[in-house]
Coordinates of C-alpha atoms in Angstrom, one line a residue:
M1 CA 31.6 132.6 109.2
C2 CA 32.7 136.1 110.5
I3 CA 36.4 134.5 110.2
R4 CA 35.7 133.6 106.8
D5 CA 34.1 137.3 106.2
R6 CA 36.6 139.0 107.8
S7 CA 39.8 137.5 106.2
T8 CA 38.4 138.0 102.8
R9 CA 37.7 141.5 103.4
G10 CA 33.7 141.1 104.2
V11 CA 32.0 143.3 106.3
V12 CA 30.7 141.7 110.0
V13 CA 27.7 142.8 111.4
A14 CA 26.9 142.0 115.0
Q15 CA 23.0 141.7 116.0
V16 CA 22.9 142.0 120.1
E17 CA 20.2 142.3 122.4
R18 CA 22.4 145.0 124.6
L19 CA 25.7 146.3 125.0
A20 CA 28.5 145.9 127.8
A21 CA 31.1 148.0 128.8
R22 CA 34.6 147.5 127.1
Q23 CA 36.1 145.1 128.3
S24 CA 33.7 144.0 131.3
L25 CA 32.8 140.3 129.5
H26 CA 35.1 137.5 131.4
P27 CA 37.1 136.5 128.1
R28 CA 36.1 132.9 127.8
D29 CA 32.5 134.2 127.5
V30 CA 33.5 135.9 124.3
K31 CA 32.9 133.7 121.0
I32 CA 33.3 136.4 118.6
P33 CA 36.3 138.9 119.4
G34 CA 35.4 142.8 118.6
T35 CA 38.4 142.6 115.9
M36 CA 36.2 140.4 114.0
V37 CA 33.0 142.9 114.2
D38 CA 32.7 146.0 112.2
C39 CA 29.2 147.0 112.8
V40 CA 26.9 146.4 116.4
V41 CA 23.3 146.8 115.7
V42 CA 21.4 146.7 119.0
S43 CA 18.1 144.8 118.5
S44 CA 15.0 144.5 120.8
P45 CA 14.8 141.4 122.8
E46 CA 11.6 139.9 120.5
N47 CA 14.1 139.6 117.9
H48 CA 16.6 136.9 120.2
R49 CA 14.2 134.4 120.7
M50 CA 16.0 131.1 122.2
S51 CA 13.8 129.0 119.9
Y52 CA 10.9 129.1 117.3
Q53 CA 8.3 129.0 120.0
T54 CA 10.0 130.4 123.2
A55 CA 11.3 133.5 124.1
S56 CA 13.2 132.5 127.2
N57 CA 13.1 129.2 129.6
P58 CA 15.8 129.6 132.7
A59 CA 15.6 126.1 132.7
A60 CA 17.3 125.7 129.2
T61 CA 19.9 128.0 129.7
A62 CA 21.0 126.0 133.3
E63 CA 19.9 129.3 135.3
I64 CA 17.8 126.9 137.0
R65 CA 16.9 123.4 137.2
A66 CA 13.3 122.0 136.2
P67 CA 11.4 120.0 138.3
A68 CA 12.1 116.5 138.5
S69 CA 9.8 114.9 136.2
F70 CA 9.0 116.2 133.0
A71 CA 5.4 115.9 131.0
K72 CA 4.3 112.6 130.4
M73 CA 3.8 111.8 126.6
E74 CA 0.0 110.8 125.6
L75 CA -0.2 107.1 124.7
G76 CA 0.0 107.0 121.0
I77 CA 2.3 105.7 117.9
R78 CA 4.9 108.6 119.0
K79 CA 5.1 107.1 122.4
I80 CA 5.4 103.2 121.2
V81 CA 8.3 104.1 118.7
A82 CA 9.8 106.0 121.7
R83 CA 9.6 103.6 124.1
R84 CA 10.6 100.8 121.9
A85 CA 13.8 102.7 121.1
A86 CA 14.5 103.3 124.4
L87 CA 14.4 99.5 125.1
E88 CA 17.9 99.5 123.1
L89 CA 19.4 101.9 125.3
L90 CA 22.4 100.2 127.3
P91 CA 23.5 101.9 130.8
N92 CA 26.5 104.4 130.1
Q93 CA 25.6 104.7 126.5
V94 CA 26.2 108.2 124.9
V95 CA 23.2 108.9 122.7
N96 CA 22.2 111.6 119.8
L97 CA 18.6 112.1 119.8
G98 CA 17.3 113.7 116.3
I99 CA 14.3 116.2 115.9
G100 CA 11.0 114.5 115.6
M101 CA 10.2 110.7 117.2
P102 CA 13.4 110.6 118.8
E103 CA 12.6 113.3 120.7
G104 CA 10.5 111.1 122.8
V105 CA 13.1 108.8 123.6
A106 CA 14.7 111.2 126.5
V107 CA 11.3 111.8 127.7
V108 CA 10.0 108.0 127.8
A109 CA 13.3 107.1 129.8
D110 CA 12.5 110.3 132.2
E111 CA 9.0 108.6 132.6
E112 CA 10.6 105.1 133.4
R113 CA 13.3 106.9 135.4
V114 CA 16.2 105.5 133.9
L115 CA 17.3 108.4 132.2
D116 CA 20.2 109.0 134.5
Y117 CA 22.1 105.9 133.0
F118 CA 22.4 107.2 130.1
T119 CA 23.6 110.7 128.3
M120 CA 21.5 112.1 126.1
T121 CA 22.9 114.7 123.4
T122 CA 22.2 117.1 120.7
E123 CA 23.8 118.3 117.9
A124 CA 23.5 121.8 119.4
G125 CA 25.8 120.9 122.2
V126 CA 23.6 119.4 125.1
H127 CA 25.0 116.8 127.0
G128 CA 22.5 115.1 129.5
G129 CA 19.1 115.9 130.6
V130 CA 15.7 115.7 128.8
G131 CA 15.7 117.8 125.1
L132 CA 13.2 120.3 124.4
V133 CA 10.9 118.9 121.8
G134 CA 9.1 120.5 118.5
R135 CA 9.7 124.0 118.1
D136 CA 11.9 124.1 121.0
F137 CA 14.2 121.2 119.6
G138 CA 17.9 121.6 120.5
P139 CA 18.3 122.7 123.9
A140 CA 17.6 120.6 126.9
V141 CA 16.9 121.1 130.7
N142 CA 18.9 119.6 133.6
Y143 CA 21.7 119.2 131.3
Q144 CA 25.4 117.9 132.5
G145 CA 27.3 120.4 130.0
M146 CA 27.2 122.2 126.6
L147 CA 29.8 122.0 124.0
D148 CA 30.3 124.5 121.0
M149 CA 28.4 123.1 118.3
N150 CA 31.4 122.6 115.9
T151 CA 33.1 120.4 119.1
Q152 CA 30.2 118.4 119.6
F153 CA 30.4 117.5 115.8
D154 CA 34.1 116.7 116.8
F155 CA 32.9 114.3 119.3
Y156 CA 30.4 112.9 117.1
N157 CA 32.8 112.2 114.0
G158 CA 35.7 110.8 116.6
G159 CA 33.0 107.9 117.9
G160 CA 31.8 109.2 120.8
L161 CA 28.8 108.0 120.3
D162 CA 27.5 104.6 121.6
A163 CA 23.7 105.0 119.9
C164 CA 21.7 107.3 117.5
F165 CA 18.2 108.1 117.4
L166 CA 17.6 110.0 113.8
G167 CA 14.7 111.8 112.9
L168 CA 13.7 111.8 108.9
A169 CA 11.1 113.1 106.7
E170 CA 10.4 109.9 104.4
G171 CA 11.6 106.2 104.3
N172 CA 10.9 103.2 102.5
S173 CA 11.6 99.7 102.6
A174 CA 14.6 99.6 101.3
G175 CA 16.3 101.8 103.6
D176 CA 16.4 104.7 101.7
V177 CA 15.8 108.0 103.5
N178 CA 14.8 111.5 103.3
V179 CA 16.0 114.1 106.0
T180 CA 16.1 117.7 103.8
R181 CA 12.8 118.0 101.6
V182 CA 9.4 118.1 103.2
V183 CA 7.2 119.3 100.3
P184 CA 6.8 122.4 100.0
K185 CA 9.9 123.1 102.5
L186 CA 13.6 122.5 101.8
T187 CA 14.4 122.0 105.6
G188 CA 18.1 120.8 105.3
P189 CA 19.9 117.5 106.8
G190 CA 20.6 119.0 110.3
G191 CA 23.3 116.4 111.9
F192 CA 22.0 113.3 109.8
I193 CA 24.8 113.2 107.1
D194 CA 27.4 113.3 110.0
I195 CA 26.0 111.4 112.4
S196 CA 24.7 108.6 110.5

């Protein structure tokens, strides 16, 4: 977006949590070069949450590894669906997990100690590990690698996925799905359109 705004003489404002000395960041860590930024606003840490629910989780930023096993899902319809979906997985598959019920597939695979036989991914760029769920959806813990989102979608669109478990708001017996509108909210399709 900043490239488009900059090229059309728009103003690019970057909100940051802290400032670093000029040229002190490793060039490969810079996602938006200073030549594309007109103004920098330093904002307090509470405005830099990593998800809707969590301010900071060092396991989701690969600073630490989480314990070997994660919280188990309670037995209920969500776990039954997740377990049935997990039965469709084959060794060495690369799998996309959507938000909602699909989140449970990795949790169930971890419970059954078969998670290492597959590579779970999310649109956010995660490869491997167990994705966080609910309002933390997107990041993962104990993942193998992280791609930028646009690169992740290039991977998906290029045929990199073997299986997908997609979330939806509504579906009917004809196979029609609604992924964008959950009354009264308009949530957007996420990666559903590209991935399906």
